[in-house]
Short mmCIF file of C-alpha atoms in Angstrom, two decimals:
data_model
loop_
_atom_site.label_atom_id
_atom_site.label_comp_id
_atom_site.label_asym_id
_atom_site.label_seq_id
_atom_site.Cartn_x
_atom_site.Cartn_y
_atom_site.Cartn_z
CA UNK A 1 42.07 3.24 34.36
CA UNK A 2 38.69 3.37 32.64
CA UNK A 3 39.88 0.80 30.06
CA UNK A 4 40.91 -1.57 32.84
CA UNK A 5 37.51 -1.54 34.49
CA UNK A 6 35.84 -1.91 31.09
CA UNK A 7 37.89 -5.07 30.48
CA UNK A 8 37.04 -6.39 33.95
CA UNK A 9 33.32 -5.86 33.20
CA UNK A 10 33.64 -7.78 29.91
CA UNK A 11 35.58 -10.55 31.65
CA UNK A 12 32.87 -11.02 34.25
CA UNK A 13 30.21 -11.28 31.53
CA UNK A 14 32.28 -13.94 29.72
CA UNK A 15 32.76 -15.90 32.94
CA UNK A 16 28.99 -15.93 33.57
CA UNK A 17 27.98 -16.12 29.89
CA UNK A 18 24.81 -18.19 30.37
CA UNK A 19 23.50 -15.91 33.09
CA UNK A 20 24.31 -12.79 31.10
CA UNK A 21 22.77 -14.25 27.93
CA UNK A 22 19.50 -14.99 29.72
CA UNK A 23 19.44 -11.40 31.00
CA UNK A 24 20.03 -10.13 27.45
CA UNK A 25 17.23 -12.39 26.19
CA UNK A 26 14.80 -10.70 28.57
CA UNK A 27 15.80 -7.30 27.19
CA UNK A 28 15.50 -8.60 23.61
CA UNK A 29 11.95 -9.83 24.26
CA UNK A 30 10.99 -6.52 25.87
CA UNK A 31 12.36 -4.41 23.00
CA UNK A 32 10.69 -6.64 20.39
CA UNK A 33 7.35 -6.44 22.20
CA UNK A 34 7.42 -2.65 22.48
CA UNK A 35 8.80 -1.89 19.02
CA UNK A 36 6.71 -4.43 17.06
CA UNK A 37 3.50 -3.19 18.66
CA UNK A 38 4.52 0.37 17.80
CA UNK A 39 5.20 -0.70 14.20
CA UNK A 40 1.78 -2.36 13.97
CA UNK A 41 0.02 0.72 15.33
CA UNK A 42 1.91 3.08 13.02
CA UNK A 43 1.21 0.84 10.01
CA UNK A 44 -2.51 0.78 10.84
CA UNK A 45 -2.57 4.58 11.03
CA UNK A 46 -0.67 4.86 7.72
CA UNK A 47 -3.08 2.45 6.02
CA UNK A 48 -6.16 4.30 7.25
CA UNK A 49 -4.61 7.66 6.41
CA UNK A 50 -3.86 6.57 2.84
CA UNK A 51 -7.32 5.05 2.41
CA UNK A 52 -9.11 8.16 3.65
CA UNK A 53 -6.77 10.90 2.41
CA UNK A 54 -9.00 11.58 -0.61
CA UNK A 55 -12.04 12.34 1.55
CA UNK A 56 -10.39 14.44 4.22
CA UNK A 57 -11.84 17.57 2.61
CA UNK A 58 -15.43 16.32 2.61
CA UNK A 59 -18.56 17.10 4.58
CA UNK A 60 -21.26 14.44 4.28
CA UNK A 61 -24.93 15.43 4.64
CA UNK A 62 -27.42 12.61 5.31
CA UNK A 63 -31.11 12.56 6.28
CA UNK A 64 -31.63 12.66 10.02
CA UNK A 65 -32.94 9.26 11.10
CA UNK A 66 -34.34 10.47 14.40
CA UNK A 67 -34.12 8.93 17.79
CA UNK A 68 -37.06 7.89 19.89
CA UNK A 69 -40.46 8.36 18.22
CA UNK A 70 -40.92 11.97 19.23
CA UNK A 71 -38.48 13.52 16.79
CA UNK A 72 -35.05 14.90 17.53
CA UNK A 73 -34.08 14.60 21.13
CA UNK A 74 -37.41 13.02 22.05
CA UNK A 75 -39.66 15.95 21.24
CA UNK A 76 -41.01 17.64 18.14
CA UNK A 77 -41.87 16.57 14.64
CA UNK A 78 -40.77 13.35 12.99
CA UNK A 79 -41.57 14.41 9.45
CA UNK A 80 -37.93 14.43 8.41
CA UNK A 81 -37.43 10.91 9.73
CA UNK A 82 -40.36 9.58 7.74
CA UNK A 83 -38.86 10.21 4.28
CA UNK A 84 -35.22 9.48 5.14
CA UNK A 85 -34.23 11.38 2.00
CA UNK A 86 -32.83 14.79 1.14
CA UNK A 87 -35.19 16.75 -1.07
CA UNK A 88 -34.12 18.77 -4.07
CA UNK A 89 -35.10 21.93 -2.19
CA UNK A 90 -32.76 20.98 0.67
CA UNK A 91 -30.01 20.21 -1.81
CA UNK A 92 -30.40 23.66 -3.38
CA UNK A 93 -30.11 25.22 0.10
CA UNK A 94 -26.94 23.25 0.78
CA UNK A 95 -25.51 24.16 -2.61
CA UNK A 96 -26.17 27.85 -1.97
CA UNK A 97 -24.74 28.10 1.55
CA UNK A 98 -21.55 26.10 0.88
CA UNK A 99 -20.51 28.01 -2.26
CA UNK A 100 -17.77 28.20 -3.55
CA UNK A 101 -17.38 24.58 -2.33
CA UNK A 102 -19.01 21.93 -4.50
CA UNK A 103 -22.18 20.13 -3.32
CA UNK A 104 -22.70 16.75 -5.00
CA UNK A 105 -26.10 15.01 -4.73
CA UNK A 106 -25.88 11.22 -4.56
CA UNK A 107 -28.56 8.57 -5.12
CA UNK A 108 -28.01 5.01 -3.96
CA UNK A 109 -29.81 1.70 -3.92
CA UNK A 110 -29.03 -1.95 -3.24
CA UNK A 111 -29.96 -4.07 -6.24
CA UNK A 112 -29.76 -7.59 -7.59
CA UNK A 113 -27.83 -7.95 -10.82
CA UNK A 114 -26.20 -10.51 -13.07
CA UNK A 115 -22.88 -10.39 -14.91
CA UNK A 116 -22.86 -12.36 -18.19
CA UNK A 117 -25.09 -15.19 -19.31
CA UNK A 118 -25.75 -18.08 -16.97
CA UNK A 119 -24.14 -16.46 -13.92
CA UNK A 120 -25.76 -16.28 -10.49
CA UNK A 121 -27.48 -13.16 -9.20
CA UNK A 122 -25.36 -10.91 -7.00
CA UNK A 123 -26.29 -7.95 -4.82
CA UNK A 124 -24.37 -4.69 -4.99
CA UNK A 125 -24.85 -0.97 -4.38
CA UNK A 126 -25.73 1.31 -7.27
CA UNK A 127 -24.79 4.99 -6.99
CA UNK A 128 -26.43 7.59 -9.18
CA UNK A 129 -24.27 10.67 -9.80
CA UNK A 130 -24.51 13.45 -12.35
CA UNK A 131 -21.48 13.00 -14.68
CA UNK A 132 -20.47 16.65 -14.19
CA UNK A 133 -19.69 15.91 -10.52
CA UNK A 134 -17.67 12.70 -11.05
CA UNK A 135 -14.29 14.54 -11.32
CA UNK A 136 -15.01 16.31 -8.00
CA UNK A 137 -15.37 12.93 -6.25
CA UNK A 138 -11.69 12.14 -6.98
CA UNK A 139 -12.53 8.85 -8.66
CA UNK A 140 -9.48 7.44 -10.43
CA UNK A 141 -9.85 4.84 -13.18
CA UNK A 142 -7.49 1.91 -13.65
CA UNK A 143 -9.02 1.11 -17.04
CA UNK A 144 -11.54 2.58 -19.49
CA UNK A 145 -13.15 6.01 -19.52
CA UNK A 146 -15.61 7.96 -17.41
CA UNK A 147 -19.25 7.30 -18.22
CA UNK A 148 -21.39 10.06 -19.71
CA UNK A 149 -24.09 7.91 -21.27
CA UNK A 150 -27.16 6.39 -19.65
CA UNK A 151 -26.31 2.97 -21.07
CA UNK A 152 -22.90 2.81 -19.35
CA UNK A 153 -21.56 2.49 -15.81
CA UNK A 154 -18.36 2.51 -13.77
CA UNK A 155 -17.55 -0.42 -11.48
CA UNK A 156 -15.38 -0.66 -8.38
CA UNK A 157 -12.14 -2.64 -8.47
CA UNK A 158 -13.24 -5.25 -5.92
CA UNK A 159 -16.55 -5.78 -7.73
CA UNK A 160 -14.71 -6.13 -11.05
CA UNK A 161 -12.13 -8.55 -9.64
CA UNK A 162 -14.66 -10.77 -7.84
CA UNK A 163 -16.91 -11.03 -10.90
CA UNK A 164 -14.24 -11.13 -13.62
CA UNK A 165 -15.48 -7.85 -15.12
CA UNK A 166 -13.55 -5.97 -17.78
CA UNK A 167 -14.20 -2.81 -19.75
CA UNK A 168 -16.97 -3.68 -22.19
CA UNK A 169 -18.62 -6.29 -19.94
CA UNK A 170 -22.39 -6.09 -19.59
CA UNK A 171 -24.36 -6.15 -16.35
CA UNK A 172 -28.08 -7.01 -16.22
CA UNK A 173 -29.76 -4.91 -13.52
CA UNK A 174 -32.64 -6.26 -11.44
CA UNK A 175 -34.14 -9.72 -11.21
CA UNK A 176 -34.12 -11.28 -14.69
CA UNK A 177 -32.71 -7.99 -16.02
CA UNK A 178 -35.98 -6.11 -15.48
CA UNK A 179 -34.14 -2.73 -15.42
CA UNK A 180 -32.12 -3.37 -18.55
CA UNK A 181 -28.41 -3.85 -19.23
CA UNK A 182 -25.45 -1.54 -18.59
CA UNK A 183 -22.10 -1.63 -20.35
CA UNK A 184 -18.98 -1.19 -18.20
CA UNK A 185 -17.05 1.84 -19.49
CA UNK A 186 -14.45 2.10 -16.71
CA UNK A 187 -13.06 0.43 -13.57
CA UNK A 188 -12.51 2.60 -10.48
CA UNK A 189 -9.25 2.31 -8.58
CA UNK A 190 -9.55 0.76 -5.12
CA UNK A 191 -10.40 3.43 -2.55
CA UNK A 192 -10.65 1.39 0.65
CA UNK A 193 -12.54 2.99 3.52
CA UNK A 194 -14.52 6.04 2.49
CA UNK A 195 -16.97 8.49 4.02
CA UNK A 196 -18.63 9.48 0.75
CA UNK A 197 -19.00 6.75 -1.90
CA UNK A 198 -17.82 3.24 -1.06
CA UNK A 199 -17.20 2.33 -4.68
CA UNK A 200 -14.96 -0.73 -4.30
CA UNK A 201 -17.89 -3.16 -4.38
CA UNK A 202 -20.42 -1.00 -6.23
CA UNK A 203 -21.33 0.44 -9.61
CA UNK A 204 -21.79 4.10 -10.52
CA UNK A 205 -24.44 5.16 -13.05
CA UNK A 206 -25.72 8.53 -14.25
CA UNK A 207 -28.28 10.36 -12.15
CA UNK A 208 -30.59 10.43 -15.18
CA UNK A 209 -30.52 6.62 -15.52
CA UNK A 210 -31.15 6.23 -11.79
CA UNK A 211 -34.12 8.66 -11.88
CA UNK A 212 -35.64 6.96 -14.90
CA UNK A 213 -35.20 3.47 -13.46
CA UNK A 214 -36.30 4.01 -9.87
CA UNK A 215 -38.46 7.12 -10.31
CA UNK A 216 -36.58 9.01 -7.61
CA UNK A 217 -36.56 12.80 -7.20
CA UNK A 218 -34.76 12.97 -3.87
CA UNK A 219 -31.27 12.10 -2.64
CA UNK A 220 -29.71 9.69 -0.16
CA UNK A 221 -26.84 12.01 0.70
CA UNK A 222 -25.02 15.13 -0.38
CA UNK A 223 -21.21 15.16 -0.50
CA UNK A 224 -19.69 18.61 -0.06
CA UNK A 225 -16.13 18.90 -1.35
CA UNK A 226 -14.75 21.80 0.67
CA UNK A 227 -12.64 24.22 -1.32
CA UNK A 228 -8.98 24.51 -0.37
CA UNK A 229 -8.45 27.17 2.28
CA UNK A 230 -11.87 26.69 3.90
CA UNK A 231 -12.46 24.84 7.16
CA UNK A 232 -14.65 21.72 7.05
CA UNK A 233 -15.89 22.48 10.57
CA UNK A 234 -17.15 25.91 9.45
CA UNK A 235 -18.94 24.38 6.45
CA UNK A 236 -20.58 21.81 8.73
CA UNK A 237 -21.81 24.56 11.06
CA UNK A 238 -23.24 26.59 8.17
CA UNK A 239 -25.22 23.61 6.84
CA UNK A 240 -26.60 22.73 10.28
CA UNK A 241 -27.72 26.31 10.91
CA UNK A 242 -29.45 26.48 7.53
CA UNK A 243 -31.27 23.13 7.53
CA UNK A 244 -31.77 22.39 11.21
CA UNK A 245 -33.42 25.65 12.26
CA UNK A 246 -36.58 24.19 13.82
CA UNK A 247 -36.30 20.43 13.67
CA UNK A 248 -33.21 18.37 12.98
CA UNK A 249 -33.63 17.56 9.29
CA UNK A 250 -30.12 16.35 8.42
CA UNK A 251 -27.04 14.82 10.02
CA UNK A 252 -23.76 16.42 9.01
CA UNK A 253 -20.43 14.61 9.26
CA UNK A 254 -17.10 16.41 9.13
CA UNK A 255 -14.69 13.89 7.62
CA UNK A 256 -11.62 15.74 8.91
CA UNK A 257 -12.89 15.64 12.50
CA UNK A 258 -13.77 11.96 12.10
CA UNK A 259 -10.26 11.25 10.78
CA UNK A 260 -8.74 13.01 13.79
CA UNK A 261 -10.88 10.87 16.09
CA UNK A 262 -9.77 7.70 14.28
CA UNK A 263 -6.09 8.68 14.53
CA UNK A 264 -6.50 9.46 18.22
CA UNK A 265 -8.12 6.08 18.83
CA UNK A 266 -5.34 4.26 17.01
CA UNK A 267 -2.79 6.26 18.98
CA UNK A 268 -4.42 5.19 22.25
CA UNK A 269 -4.47 1.55 21.17
CA UNK A 270 -0.81 1.70 20.13
CA UNK A 271 0.17 3.26 23.45
CA UNK A 272 -1.76 0.60 25.37
CA UNK A 273 -0.27 -2.40 23.56
CA UNK A 274 3.20 -0.87 23.79
CA UNK A 275 2.68 -0.45 27.54
CA UNK A 276 1.75 -4.14 27.76
CA UNK A 277 5.00 -4.90 25.95
CA UNK A 278 6.78 -2.65 28.43
CA UNK A 279 5.77 -5.01 31.23
CA UNK A 280 8.12 -7.64 29.81
CA UNK A 281 10.84 -4.99 29.78
CA UNK A 282 10.27 -4.30 33.50
CA UNK A 283 10.48 -8.03 34.20
CA UNK A 284 13.77 -8.12 32.28
CA UNK A 285 14.97 -5.16 34.35
CA UNK A 286 14.26 -7.07 37.57
CA UNK A 287 16.30 -9.94 36.14
CA UNK A 288 19.20 -7.53 35.46
CA UNK A 289 18.94 -6.21 39.01
CA UNK A 290 19.05 -9.73 40.41
CA UNK A 291 22.06 -10.69 38.28
CA UNK A 292 23.96 -7.56 39.29
CA UNK A 293 23.26 -8.20 42.98
CA UNK A 294 24.52 -11.77 42.58
CA UNK A 295 27.62 -10.45 40.84
CA UNK A 296 28.31 -8.09 43.73
CA UNK A 297 27.86 -10.83 46.34
CA UNK A 298 30.14 -13.21 44.44
CA UNK A 299 32.93 -10.63 44.15
CA UNK A 300 32.92 -9.05 47.61
CA UNK A 301 36.46 -10.23 48.37
CA UNK A 302 37.68 -9.05 44.95
CA UNK A 303 36.13 -5.65 45.63
CA UNK A 304 37.85 -5.55 49.04
CA UNK A 305 41.24 -6.19 47.43
CA UNK A 306 40.63 -3.49 44.81
CA UNK A 307 39.65 -0.97 47.47
CA UNK A 308 42.64 -1.87 49.70
CA UNK A 309 45.11 -1.06 46.89
CA UNK A 310 43.60 2.40 46.35
CA UNK A 311 40.75 1.89 43.88
CA UNK A 312 38.21 4.70 44.34
CA UNK A 313 34.49 4.20 44.96
CA UNK A 314 33.50 5.74 41.63
CA UNK A 315 35.86 3.36 39.79
CA UNK A 316 34.33 0.30 41.45
CA UNK A 317 30.88 1.65 40.72
CA UNK A 318 31.77 2.28 37.06
CA UNK A 319 32.87 -1.35 36.67
CA UNK A 320 29.40 -2.63 37.51
CA UNK A 321 27.70 0.12 35.49
CA UNK A 322 29.77 -0.97 32.48
CA UNK A 323 28.59 -4.53 33.00
CA UNK A 324 24.93 -3.46 33.03
CA UNK A 325 25.53 -1.22 30.01
CA UNK A 326 27.06 -4.06 27.95
CA UNK A 327 24.09 -6.33 28.68
CA UNK A 328 21.64 -3.52 27.95
CA UNK A 329 23.22 -2.30 24.71
CA UNK A 330 23.70 -5.77 23.20
CA UNK A 331 20.22 -6.95 24.23
CA UNK A 332 18.54 -3.76 23.05
CA UNK A 333 20.31 -3.60 19.67
CA UNK A 334 19.56 -7.26 18.94
CA UNK A 335 15.96 -6.63 20.03
CA UNK A 336 15.75 -3.62 17.70
CA UNK A 337 16.91 -5.71 14.73
CA UNK A 338 14.52 -8.56 15.55
CA UNK A 339 11.64 -6.11 16.08
CA UNK A 340 11.82 -5.15 12.39
CA UNK A 341 11.42 -8.82 11.49
CA UNK A 342 8.57 -9.17 14.02
CA UNK A 343 6.96 -5.97 12.72
CA UNK A 344 7.15 -7.33 9.16
CA UNK A 345 5.47 -10.58 10.23
CA UNK A 346 2.76 -8.87 12.29
CA UNK A 347 1.97 -6.38 9.49
CA UNK A 348 1.79 -9.15 6.89
CA UNK A 349 -0.49 -11.32 9.04
CA UNK A 350 -2.80 -8.67 10.51
CA UNK A 351 -2.83 -6.00 7.79
CA UNK A 352 -2.05 -8.11 4.75
CA UNK A 353 0.57 -5.56 3.65
CA UNK A 354 4.12 -4.55 4.56
CA UNK A 355 4.29 -1.40 2.42
CA UNK A 356 4.09 0.81 5.52
CA UNK A 357 6.99 -0.89 7.33
CA UNK A 358 9.87 1.41 6.33
CA UNK A 359 8.61 4.74 7.66
CA UNK A 360 10.04 7.40 9.96
CA UNK A 361 7.36 6.65 12.57
CA UNK A 362 8.37 2.96 12.69
CA UNK A 363 12.06 3.86 12.87
CA UNK A 364 11.20 6.07 15.84
CA UNK A 365 9.28 3.21 17.52
CA UNK A 366 12.30 0.90 17.17
CA UNK A 367 14.63 3.61 18.48
CA UNK A 368 12.37 4.24 21.47
CA UNK A 369 12.34 0.50 22.27
CA UNK A 370 16.14 0.29 22.06
CA UNK A 371 16.66 3.40 24.21
CA UNK A 372 14.12 2.21 26.78
CA UNK A 373 15.91 -1.15 27.04
CA UNK A 374 19.29 0.51 27.64
CA UNK A 375 17.84 2.91 30.21
CA UNK A 376 16.14 0.06 32.11
CA UNK A 377 19.42 -1.88 32.27
CA UNK A 378 21.39 1.12 33.51
CA UNK A 379 18.71 2.03 36.05
CA UNK A 380 18.65 -1.53 37.43
CA UNK A 381 22.46 -1.60 37.64
CA UNK A 382 22.84 1.61 39.64
CA UNK A 383 21.92 0.29 43.10
CA UNK A 384 24.08 -2.88 42.92
CA UNK A 385 26.96 -0.74 41.64
CA UNK A 386 26.45 1.73 44.50
CA UNK A 387 26.34 -1.09 47.02
CA UNK A 388 29.58 -2.56 45.67
CA UNK A 389 31.31 0.82 45.79
CA UNK A 390 30.29 1.39 49.40
CA UNK A 391 31.40 -1.94 50.83
CA UNK A 392 33.75 -1.62 53.81
CA UNK A 393 37.19 -2.77 52.46
CA UNK A 394 38.12 -4.55 55.73
CA UNK A 395 34.79 -6.40 55.97
CA UNK A 396 35.06 -7.28 52.29
CA UNK A 397 38.53 -8.81 52.75
CA UNK A 398 37.22 -10.94 55.65
CA UNK A 399 34.31 -12.20 53.53
CA UNK A 400 34.38 -15.91 52.73
#
């Protein structure tokens, strides 16, 4: 008997093909909206995660910039805010308290420079780092070698690409080359977003060259690479207790906590946009409900005949549930397939990359959209099916 009612449900959909197709289209749009937004959100998280994975074990120490003219919190000394640098004494304190983790002092400056003869001046960041610490910063080279000489430098991939720089190129530092010329010894692989050194559009020189050029004996920040097995939050607390005893001298950033906050924010955004997409699914569900009610009203006499020859209520109800299920499954599956195409297009346009498309998280987003579409269709078909099953057979036979 089940096969008979299944065939009846398919027959009714064929008879009202245009109406059923429009109902399926609503489900398709809803599934695509939910799944494609989920794919975009997951791809954004994957991109950020990959970009920042190399600095997830870092604690960044910067000079405290102060807040209101009266020192930290509006009261106290402002001596630390005046210099806006980390002294060598403070660095030695940090180095001591974070052991066995590695503390890396970093100098930085924005400088005018020129690449080649006859080129225009450009402005870029110069980082000064002791060569012994470069391996700890997880800098990967795409060409050349690490720099150990004061006459050489490393350049970021974006800086190299934009200025047609290759290993061996020479860069004149300062206006009219007043600080001399550096030879490019290596090109740093693109790192993307970073909490420590944003090297993509910068150059990295030795600390000795930086000191000799700018006469600096203090630091702009200290990057602490936390040893495996230690908690970045604990290292942050130790540094704050040591250096911020009386006044707030430094600001300490836990990269792992910041990453968690970023992921949480992206998760909230993804949930929100998916919920907006879900509105179209609800609208499609109302359309399914309306179509099923129309189907019941059009077939009242047919239902009366079926009931008069002994068809049970649950069998009549199943016939209409099957009809809603067919519309829901077809619409949702088609929507799931199209959502991958939509996700590809959205990722390419908004993120400029589709490398994060085929992931387990995106497959889950598509599956959730498909399941939600089927559930909405079944839920909206239950009441019309119940109403059809509970029609009075005699009244149904008299219906014109």
